[in-house]
Short mmCIF file of C-alpha atoms in Angstrom, two decimals:
data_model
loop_
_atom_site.label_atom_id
_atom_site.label_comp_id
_atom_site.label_asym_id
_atom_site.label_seq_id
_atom_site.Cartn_x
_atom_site.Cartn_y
_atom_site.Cartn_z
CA UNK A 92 4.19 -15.74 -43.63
CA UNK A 93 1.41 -16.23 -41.15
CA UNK A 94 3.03 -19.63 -40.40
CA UNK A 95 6.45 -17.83 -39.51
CA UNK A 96 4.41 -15.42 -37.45
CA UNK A 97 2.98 -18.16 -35.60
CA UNK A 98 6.48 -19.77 -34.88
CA UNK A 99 8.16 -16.76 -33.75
CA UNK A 100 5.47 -15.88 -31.51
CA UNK A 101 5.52 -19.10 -29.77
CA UNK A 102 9.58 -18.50 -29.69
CA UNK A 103 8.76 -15.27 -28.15
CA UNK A 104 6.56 -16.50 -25.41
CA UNK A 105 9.15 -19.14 -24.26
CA UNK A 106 11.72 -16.50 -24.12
CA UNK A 107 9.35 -14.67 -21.81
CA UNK A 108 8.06 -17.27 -19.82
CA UNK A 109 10.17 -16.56 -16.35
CA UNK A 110 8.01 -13.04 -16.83
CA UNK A 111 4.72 -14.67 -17.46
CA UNK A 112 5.23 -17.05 -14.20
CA UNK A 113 5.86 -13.60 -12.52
CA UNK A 114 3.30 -12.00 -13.60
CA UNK A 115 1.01 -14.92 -13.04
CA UNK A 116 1.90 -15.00 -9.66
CA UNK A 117 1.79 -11.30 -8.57
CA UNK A 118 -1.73 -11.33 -9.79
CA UNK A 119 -3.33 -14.41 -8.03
CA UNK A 120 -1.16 -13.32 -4.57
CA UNK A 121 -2.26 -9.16 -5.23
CA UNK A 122 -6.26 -10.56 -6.13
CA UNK A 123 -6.52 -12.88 -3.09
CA UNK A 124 -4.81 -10.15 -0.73
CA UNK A 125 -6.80 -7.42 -1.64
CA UNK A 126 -10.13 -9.41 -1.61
CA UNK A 127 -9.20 -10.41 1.91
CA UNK A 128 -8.97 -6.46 2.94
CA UNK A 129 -11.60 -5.03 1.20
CA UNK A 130 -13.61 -8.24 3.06
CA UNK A 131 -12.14 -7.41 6.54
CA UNK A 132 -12.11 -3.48 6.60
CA UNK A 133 -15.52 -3.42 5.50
CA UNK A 134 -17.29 -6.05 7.95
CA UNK A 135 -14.56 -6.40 10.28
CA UNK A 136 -12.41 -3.44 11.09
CA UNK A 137 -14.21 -0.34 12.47
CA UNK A 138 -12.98 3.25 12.07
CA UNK A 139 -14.47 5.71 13.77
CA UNK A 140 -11.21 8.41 12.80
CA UNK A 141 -11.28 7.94 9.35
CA UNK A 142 -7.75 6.88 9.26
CA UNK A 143 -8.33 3.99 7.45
CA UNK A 144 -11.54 5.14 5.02
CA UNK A 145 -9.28 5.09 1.59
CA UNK A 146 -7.45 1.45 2.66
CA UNK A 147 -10.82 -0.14 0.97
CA UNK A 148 -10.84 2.10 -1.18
CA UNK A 149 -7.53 1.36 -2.37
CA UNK A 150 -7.57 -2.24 -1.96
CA UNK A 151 -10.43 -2.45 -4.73
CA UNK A 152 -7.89 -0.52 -7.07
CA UNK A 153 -5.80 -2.82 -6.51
CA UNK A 154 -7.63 -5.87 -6.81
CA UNK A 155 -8.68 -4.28 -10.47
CA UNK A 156 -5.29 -3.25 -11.50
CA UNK A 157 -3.73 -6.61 -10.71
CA UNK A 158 -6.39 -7.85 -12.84
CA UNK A 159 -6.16 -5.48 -15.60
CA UNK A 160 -2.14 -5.92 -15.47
CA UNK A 161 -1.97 -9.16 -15.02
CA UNK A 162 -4.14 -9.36 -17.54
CA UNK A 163 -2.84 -7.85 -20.04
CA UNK A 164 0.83 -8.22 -19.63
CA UNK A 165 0.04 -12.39 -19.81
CA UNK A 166 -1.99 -12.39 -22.70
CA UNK A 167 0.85 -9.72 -24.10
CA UNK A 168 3.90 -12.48 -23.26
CA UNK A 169 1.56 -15.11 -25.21
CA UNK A 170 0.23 -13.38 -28.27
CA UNK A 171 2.75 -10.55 -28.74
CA UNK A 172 2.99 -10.70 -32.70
CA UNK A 173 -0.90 -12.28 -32.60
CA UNK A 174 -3.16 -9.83 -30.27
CA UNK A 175 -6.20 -11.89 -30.25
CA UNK A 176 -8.58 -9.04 -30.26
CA UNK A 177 -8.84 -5.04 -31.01
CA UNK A 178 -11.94 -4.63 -28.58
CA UNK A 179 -9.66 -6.20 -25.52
CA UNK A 180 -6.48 -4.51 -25.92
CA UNK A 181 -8.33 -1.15 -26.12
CA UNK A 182 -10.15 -2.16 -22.84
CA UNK A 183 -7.22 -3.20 -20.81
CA UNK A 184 -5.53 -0.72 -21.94
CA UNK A 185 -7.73 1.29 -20.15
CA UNK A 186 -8.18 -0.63 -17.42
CA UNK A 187 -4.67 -0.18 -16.50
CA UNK A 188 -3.96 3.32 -17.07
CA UNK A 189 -6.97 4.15 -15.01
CA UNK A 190 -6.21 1.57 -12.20
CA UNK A 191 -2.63 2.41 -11.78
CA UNK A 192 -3.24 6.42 -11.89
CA UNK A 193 -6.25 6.08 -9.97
CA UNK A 194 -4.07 4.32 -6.97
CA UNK A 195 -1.26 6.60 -7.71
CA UNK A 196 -4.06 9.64 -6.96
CA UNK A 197 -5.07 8.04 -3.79
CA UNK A 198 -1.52 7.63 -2.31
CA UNK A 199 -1.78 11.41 -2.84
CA UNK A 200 -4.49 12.27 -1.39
CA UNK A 201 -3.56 9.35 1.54
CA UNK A 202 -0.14 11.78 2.15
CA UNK A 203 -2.49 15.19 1.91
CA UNK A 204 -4.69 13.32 5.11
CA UNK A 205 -1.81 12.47 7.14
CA UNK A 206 0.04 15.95 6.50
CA UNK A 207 -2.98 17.53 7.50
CA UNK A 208 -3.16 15.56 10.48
CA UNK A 209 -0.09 15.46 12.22
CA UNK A 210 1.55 18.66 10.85
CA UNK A 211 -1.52 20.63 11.02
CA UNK A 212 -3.57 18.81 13.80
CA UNK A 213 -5.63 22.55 14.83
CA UNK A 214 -6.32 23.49 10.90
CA UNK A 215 -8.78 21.99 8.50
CA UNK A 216 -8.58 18.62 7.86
CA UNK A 217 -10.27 16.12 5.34
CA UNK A 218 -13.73 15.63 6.68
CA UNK A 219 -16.17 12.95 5.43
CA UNK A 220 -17.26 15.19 2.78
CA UNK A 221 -13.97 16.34 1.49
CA UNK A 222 -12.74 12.83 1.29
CA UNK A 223 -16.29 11.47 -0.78
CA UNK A 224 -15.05 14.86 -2.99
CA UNK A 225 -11.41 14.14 -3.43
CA UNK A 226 -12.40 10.33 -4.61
CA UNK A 227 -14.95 12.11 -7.31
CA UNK A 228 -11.79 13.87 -8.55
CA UNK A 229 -9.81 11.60 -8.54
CA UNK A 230 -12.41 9.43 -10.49
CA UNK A 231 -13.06 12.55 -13.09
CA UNK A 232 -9.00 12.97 -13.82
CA UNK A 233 -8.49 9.27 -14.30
CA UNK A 234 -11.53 8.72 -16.52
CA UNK A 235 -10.16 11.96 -18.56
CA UNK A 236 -6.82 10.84 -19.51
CA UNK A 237 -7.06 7.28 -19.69
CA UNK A 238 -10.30 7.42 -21.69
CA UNK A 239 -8.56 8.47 -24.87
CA UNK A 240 -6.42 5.01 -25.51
CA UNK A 241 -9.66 3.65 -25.82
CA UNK A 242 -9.62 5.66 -29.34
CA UNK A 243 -5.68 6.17 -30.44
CA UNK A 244 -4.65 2.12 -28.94
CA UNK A 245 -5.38 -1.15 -30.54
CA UNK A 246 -4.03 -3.72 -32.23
CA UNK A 247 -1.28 -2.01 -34.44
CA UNK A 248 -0.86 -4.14 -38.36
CA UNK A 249 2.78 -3.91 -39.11
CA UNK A 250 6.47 -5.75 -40.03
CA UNK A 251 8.49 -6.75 -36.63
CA UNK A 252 11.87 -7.96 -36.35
CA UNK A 253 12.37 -10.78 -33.89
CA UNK A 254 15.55 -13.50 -34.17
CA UNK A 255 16.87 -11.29 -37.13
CA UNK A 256 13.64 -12.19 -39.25
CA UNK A 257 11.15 -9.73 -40.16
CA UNK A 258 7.50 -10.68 -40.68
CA UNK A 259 4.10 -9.72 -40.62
CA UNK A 260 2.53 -9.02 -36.84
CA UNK A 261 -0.73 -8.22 -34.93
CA UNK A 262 0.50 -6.03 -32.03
CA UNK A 263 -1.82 -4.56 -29.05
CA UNK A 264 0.12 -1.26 -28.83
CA UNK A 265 -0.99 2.01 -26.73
CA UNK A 266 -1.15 4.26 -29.82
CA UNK A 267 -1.96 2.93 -33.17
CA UNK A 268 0.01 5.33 -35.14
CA UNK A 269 2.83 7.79 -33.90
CA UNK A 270 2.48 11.47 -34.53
CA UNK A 271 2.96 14.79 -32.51
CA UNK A 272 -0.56 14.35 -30.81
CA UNK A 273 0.51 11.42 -29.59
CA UNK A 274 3.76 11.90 -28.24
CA UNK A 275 2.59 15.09 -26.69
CA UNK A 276 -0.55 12.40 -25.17
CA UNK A 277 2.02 10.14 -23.35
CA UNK A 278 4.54 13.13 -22.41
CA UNK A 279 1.11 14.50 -20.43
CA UNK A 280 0.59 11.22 -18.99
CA UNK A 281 4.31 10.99 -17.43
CA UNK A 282 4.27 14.79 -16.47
CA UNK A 283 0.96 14.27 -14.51
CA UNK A 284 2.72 10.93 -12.80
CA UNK A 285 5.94 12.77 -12.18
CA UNK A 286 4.19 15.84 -10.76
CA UNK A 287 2.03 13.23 -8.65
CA UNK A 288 5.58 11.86 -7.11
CA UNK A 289 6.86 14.57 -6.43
CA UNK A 290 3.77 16.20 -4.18
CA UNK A 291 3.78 12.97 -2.42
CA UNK A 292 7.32 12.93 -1.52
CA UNK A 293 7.05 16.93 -0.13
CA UNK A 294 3.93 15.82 2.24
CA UNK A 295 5.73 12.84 3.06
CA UNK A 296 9.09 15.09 4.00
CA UNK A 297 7.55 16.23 7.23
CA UNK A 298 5.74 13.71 8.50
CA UNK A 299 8.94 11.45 8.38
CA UNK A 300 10.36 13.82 10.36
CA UNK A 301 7.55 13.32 12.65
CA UNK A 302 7.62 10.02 12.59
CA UNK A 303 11.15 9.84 13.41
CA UNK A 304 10.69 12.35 16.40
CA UNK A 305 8.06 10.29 17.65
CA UNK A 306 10.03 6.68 18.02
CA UNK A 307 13.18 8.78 18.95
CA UNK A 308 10.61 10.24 21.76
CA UNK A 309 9.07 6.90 22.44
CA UNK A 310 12.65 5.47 23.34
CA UNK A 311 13.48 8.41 25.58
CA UNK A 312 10.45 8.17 27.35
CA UNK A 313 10.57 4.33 27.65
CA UNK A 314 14.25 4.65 29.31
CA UNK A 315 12.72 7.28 31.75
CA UNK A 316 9.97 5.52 32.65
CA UNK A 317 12.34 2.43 33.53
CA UNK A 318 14.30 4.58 35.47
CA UNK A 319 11.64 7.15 36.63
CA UNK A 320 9.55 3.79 38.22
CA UNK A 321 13.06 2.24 39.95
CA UNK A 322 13.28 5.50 41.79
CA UNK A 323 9.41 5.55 42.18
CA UNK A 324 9.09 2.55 43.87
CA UNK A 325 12.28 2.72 46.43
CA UNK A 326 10.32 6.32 47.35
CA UNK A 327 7.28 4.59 47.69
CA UNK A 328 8.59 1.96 50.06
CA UNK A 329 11.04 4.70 52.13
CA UNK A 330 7.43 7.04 52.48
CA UNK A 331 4.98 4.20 54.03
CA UNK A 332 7.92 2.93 56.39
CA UNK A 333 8.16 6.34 57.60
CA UNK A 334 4.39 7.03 57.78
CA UNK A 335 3.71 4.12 59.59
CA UNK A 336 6.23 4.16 62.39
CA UNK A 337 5.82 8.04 62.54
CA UNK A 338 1.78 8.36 62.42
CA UNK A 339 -0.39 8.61 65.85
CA UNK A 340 -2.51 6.36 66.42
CA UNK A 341 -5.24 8.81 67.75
CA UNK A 342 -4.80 9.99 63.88
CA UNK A 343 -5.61 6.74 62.27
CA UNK A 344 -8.88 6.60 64.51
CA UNK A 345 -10.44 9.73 63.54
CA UNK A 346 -9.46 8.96 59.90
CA UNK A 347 -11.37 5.73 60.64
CA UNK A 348 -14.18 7.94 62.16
CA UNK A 349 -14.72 10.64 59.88
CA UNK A 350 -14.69 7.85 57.04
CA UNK A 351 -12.42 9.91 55.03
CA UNK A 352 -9.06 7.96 53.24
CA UNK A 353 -5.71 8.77 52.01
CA UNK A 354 -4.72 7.23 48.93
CA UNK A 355 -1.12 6.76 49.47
CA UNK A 356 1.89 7.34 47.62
CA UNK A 357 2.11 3.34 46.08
CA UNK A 358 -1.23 3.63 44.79
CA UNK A 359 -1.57 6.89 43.30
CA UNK A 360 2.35 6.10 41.33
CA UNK A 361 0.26 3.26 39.74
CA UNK A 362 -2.64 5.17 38.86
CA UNK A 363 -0.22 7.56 37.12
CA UNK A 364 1.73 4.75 35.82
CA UNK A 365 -1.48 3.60 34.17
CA UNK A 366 -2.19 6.48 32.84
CA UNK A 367 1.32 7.82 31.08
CA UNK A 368 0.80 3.88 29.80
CA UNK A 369 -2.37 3.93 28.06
CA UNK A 370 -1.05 7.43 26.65
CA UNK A 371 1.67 5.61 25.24
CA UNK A 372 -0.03 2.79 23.37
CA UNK A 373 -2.42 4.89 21.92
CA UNK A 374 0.72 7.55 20.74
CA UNK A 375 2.26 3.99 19.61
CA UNK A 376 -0.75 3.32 17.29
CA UNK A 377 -0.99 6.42 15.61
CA UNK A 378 3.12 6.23 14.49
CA UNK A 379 2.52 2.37 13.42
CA UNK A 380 0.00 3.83 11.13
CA UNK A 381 1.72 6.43 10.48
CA UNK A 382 4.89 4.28 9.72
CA UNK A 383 2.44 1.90 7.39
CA UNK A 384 1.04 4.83 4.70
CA UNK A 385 4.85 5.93 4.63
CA UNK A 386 6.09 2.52 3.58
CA UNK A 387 3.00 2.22 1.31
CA UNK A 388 3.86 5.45 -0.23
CA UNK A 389 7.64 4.55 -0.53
CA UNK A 390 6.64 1.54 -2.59
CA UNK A 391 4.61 3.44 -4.84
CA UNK A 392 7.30 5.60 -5.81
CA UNK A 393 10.04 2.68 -6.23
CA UNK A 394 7.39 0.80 -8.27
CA UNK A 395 6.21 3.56 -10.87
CA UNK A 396 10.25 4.66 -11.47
CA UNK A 397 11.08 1.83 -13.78
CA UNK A 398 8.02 1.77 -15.48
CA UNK A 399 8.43 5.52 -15.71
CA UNK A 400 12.03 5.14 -16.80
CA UNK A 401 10.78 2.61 -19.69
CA UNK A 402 7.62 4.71 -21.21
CA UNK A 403 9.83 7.66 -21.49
CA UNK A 404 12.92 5.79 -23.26
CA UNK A 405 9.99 4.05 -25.83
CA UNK A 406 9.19 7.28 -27.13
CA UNK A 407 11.96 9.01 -26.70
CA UNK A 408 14.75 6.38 -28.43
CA UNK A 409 12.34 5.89 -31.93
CA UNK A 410 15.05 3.46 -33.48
CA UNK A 411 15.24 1.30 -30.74
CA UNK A 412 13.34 -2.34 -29.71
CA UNK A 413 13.59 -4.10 -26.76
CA UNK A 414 13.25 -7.39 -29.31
CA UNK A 415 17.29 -6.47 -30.41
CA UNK A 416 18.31 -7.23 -26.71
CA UNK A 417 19.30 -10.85 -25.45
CA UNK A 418 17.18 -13.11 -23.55
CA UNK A 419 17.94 -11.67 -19.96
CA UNK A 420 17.71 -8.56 -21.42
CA UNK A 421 14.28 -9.18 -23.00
CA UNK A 422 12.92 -10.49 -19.51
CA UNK A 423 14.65 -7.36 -17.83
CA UNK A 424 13.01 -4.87 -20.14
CA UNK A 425 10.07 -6.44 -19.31
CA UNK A 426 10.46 -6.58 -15.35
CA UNK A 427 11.11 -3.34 -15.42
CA UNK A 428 8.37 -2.11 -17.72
CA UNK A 429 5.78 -4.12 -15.47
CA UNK A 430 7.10 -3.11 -12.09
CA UNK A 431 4.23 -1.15 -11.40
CA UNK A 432 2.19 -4.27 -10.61
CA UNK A 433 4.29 -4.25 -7.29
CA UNK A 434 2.20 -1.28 -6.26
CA UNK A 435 -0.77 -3.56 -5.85
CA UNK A 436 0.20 -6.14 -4.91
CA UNK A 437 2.50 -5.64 -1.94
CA UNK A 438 -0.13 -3.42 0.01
CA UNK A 439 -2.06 -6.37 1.53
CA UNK A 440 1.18 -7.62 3.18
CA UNK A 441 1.72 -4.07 4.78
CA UNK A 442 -2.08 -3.97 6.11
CA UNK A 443 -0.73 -7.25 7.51
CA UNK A 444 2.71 -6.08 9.15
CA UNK A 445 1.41 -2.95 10.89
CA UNK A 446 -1.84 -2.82 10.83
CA UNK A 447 -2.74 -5.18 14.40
CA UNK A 448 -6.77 -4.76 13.90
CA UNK A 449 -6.12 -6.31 10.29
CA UNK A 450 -3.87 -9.26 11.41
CA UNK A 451 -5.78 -10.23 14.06
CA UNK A 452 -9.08 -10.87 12.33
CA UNK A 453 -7.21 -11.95 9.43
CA UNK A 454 -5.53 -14.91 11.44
CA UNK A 455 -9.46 -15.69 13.13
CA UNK A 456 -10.79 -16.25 9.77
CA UNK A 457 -7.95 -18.63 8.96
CA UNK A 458 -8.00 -20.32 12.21
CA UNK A 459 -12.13 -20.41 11.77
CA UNK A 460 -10.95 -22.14 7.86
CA UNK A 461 -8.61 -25.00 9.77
CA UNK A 462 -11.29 -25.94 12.28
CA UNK A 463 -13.94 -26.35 9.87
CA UNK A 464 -11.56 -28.38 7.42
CA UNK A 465 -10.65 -30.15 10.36
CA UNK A 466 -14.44 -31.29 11.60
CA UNK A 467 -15.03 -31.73 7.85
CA UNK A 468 -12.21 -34.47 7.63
CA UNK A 469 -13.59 -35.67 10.50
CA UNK A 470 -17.14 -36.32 9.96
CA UNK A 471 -16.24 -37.49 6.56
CA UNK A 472 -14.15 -40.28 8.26
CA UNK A 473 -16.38 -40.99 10.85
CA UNK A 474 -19.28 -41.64 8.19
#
């Protein structure tokens, strides 16, 4: 029988395969992206606001739930009816139900900052101190419900059915054995995950609005200013004419005398020009970022609904298995099960789109890579 496991396991992992090149793939792109901003925003990128204190933070959670994931779900597509080890499936188990709520928690807190911030810019906000705190929570609450699968998960010994045969299988399961405690485990799990959407979304309700009355005001103001420096500037010109063809002379020496000077009309428009245009990059840069944590939050909750969707229906639909269903279907169970992995791996590429303090060091380190390759290949030929 253990040959027939054997053979049905390999079967199994070439019906999976498209996942596993997914999966494969998500994890070497989320790893090297998240290495490159925990790298940059911690040598590189200064903030003085604390705006961007819980992007490192985040990126290593990341970096160590692709890993754990990837991980996992790999090994899982390979060995699915021969778990290689107890010890390992326990631990990743872990690993991933602490990495995913842990990021999940942050994107919380992330949403809790920026609320504070632009909805209630004269109340308290999240100093230093409360943001070291909220990470200790967060640290506390993941530890105390994903510690417990290191105890009820492991490899499971039982009779699967796969291809209409039934045989003997090793699987790495998140609960050995089924029973109330259980099911009551994993129903706690998706409440607190649920619960954690759903805050997001409300703190994230008004400061889309804001958001969206900020680029709405940005256009106005951009149209005005347009206009506002057409008119400016036919003023300006209509003004001097007149003051120079209308001015005494015997004026223009004792202003000459006294040493005192007008600024006139042309100058001071710039200055104000200037001004109402370094106002407007810096109100620019706070709605990019603001734009980037809502797109990073809107992933989150995209990528935890299937996954969500697919917990709930295993333990909820007891005489079903996703091994009945046909090839695509198989792979789609799976795609959907896994989704979460999006979560962290797409951040780096948003750092990357809005973030211009990222990008730009980002593109000097590569262009610092191709000009060392290049003198390499160089010296190498010239030797």
């Amino acid at each position: 029988m253990e040959n027939v496991t054997r053979i049905l396991n390999e079967r199994y992992a070439g019906v999976v395969l498209p996942n596993t090149v997914l999966l494969a793939l998500g994890m070497t792109v989320g790893a090297v992206g998240n290495v490159a901003v925990i790298t940059l925003y911690a040598s590189k990128i200064q903030d003085k606001k604390g705006d961007r204190y819980f992007i490192p933070v985040l990126a290593f959670i990341d970096c160590l739930g692709c890993a754990a994931n990837g991980a996992f779900y790999t090994i899982d597509n390979l060995y699915l009816f021969l778990f290689p080890s107890d010890a390992l499936c326990r631990v990743l188990i872990f690993l991933l139900t602490f990495a995913s709520g842990f990021s999940a928690h942050v994107l919380l807190v992330i949403a809790l900052q920026r609320y504070l911030l632009i909805c209630r810019p004269f109340g308290q906000q999240l100093t230093l101190y409360w943001r070291r705190v909220s990470l200790g929570i967060i640290t506390v609450v993941c530890l105390g419900y994903a510690s417990p699968l290191l105890g009820i998960g492991g490899v499971r010994h039982s009779n699967s059915t796969f291809l209409n045969r039934t045989f003997p299988s090793h699987e790495c399961v998140l609960s050995v054995e089924k029973s109330a405690g259980t099911v009551l485990y994993f129903g706690l799990i998706a409440l607190i995950s649920v619960a954690n959407i759903l805050i997001t979304v409300a703190l994230y309700v008004p400061i889309t609005r804001a958001i969206y009355r900020t680029f709405s005001f940005r256009k106005r103001t951009l149209s005005y200013t347009s206009r506002d420096r057409r008119m400016s500037d036919s003023r300006t010109t209509q003004i001097s004419h007149i003051e120079i063809q209308e001015s005494p002379k015997h004026e223009t020496s004792d202003i000459a005398n006294n040493g005192k000077q007008t600024v006139s009309p042309k100058r001071a428009a710039k200055v104000h020009q200037k001004t109402r245009t370094c106002e407007s990059k810096k109100d620019k840069v706070k709605a990019t970022i603001n734009l980037m944590f809502l797109i990073i939050i809107l992933v989150y909750i995209l990528s935890y609904i299937p996954t969500l969707a697919i917990l709930i229906a295993t333990y909820t639909l007891s005489d079903f298995t996703y091994l009945e269903l046909s090839t695509a279907g198989i792979n789609l169970w799976l795609f959907c099960a896994r989704f979460l992995l999006l979560n962290h791996v797409v951040n780096p590429f948003i750092y990357g789109y809005f973030d211009i303090g990222f990008r730009a060091e980002f593109i000097k380190i590569c262009c610092c890579f191709d000009k060392r390759k290049i003198e390499y290949s160089v010296n190498s030929q010239t030797t």
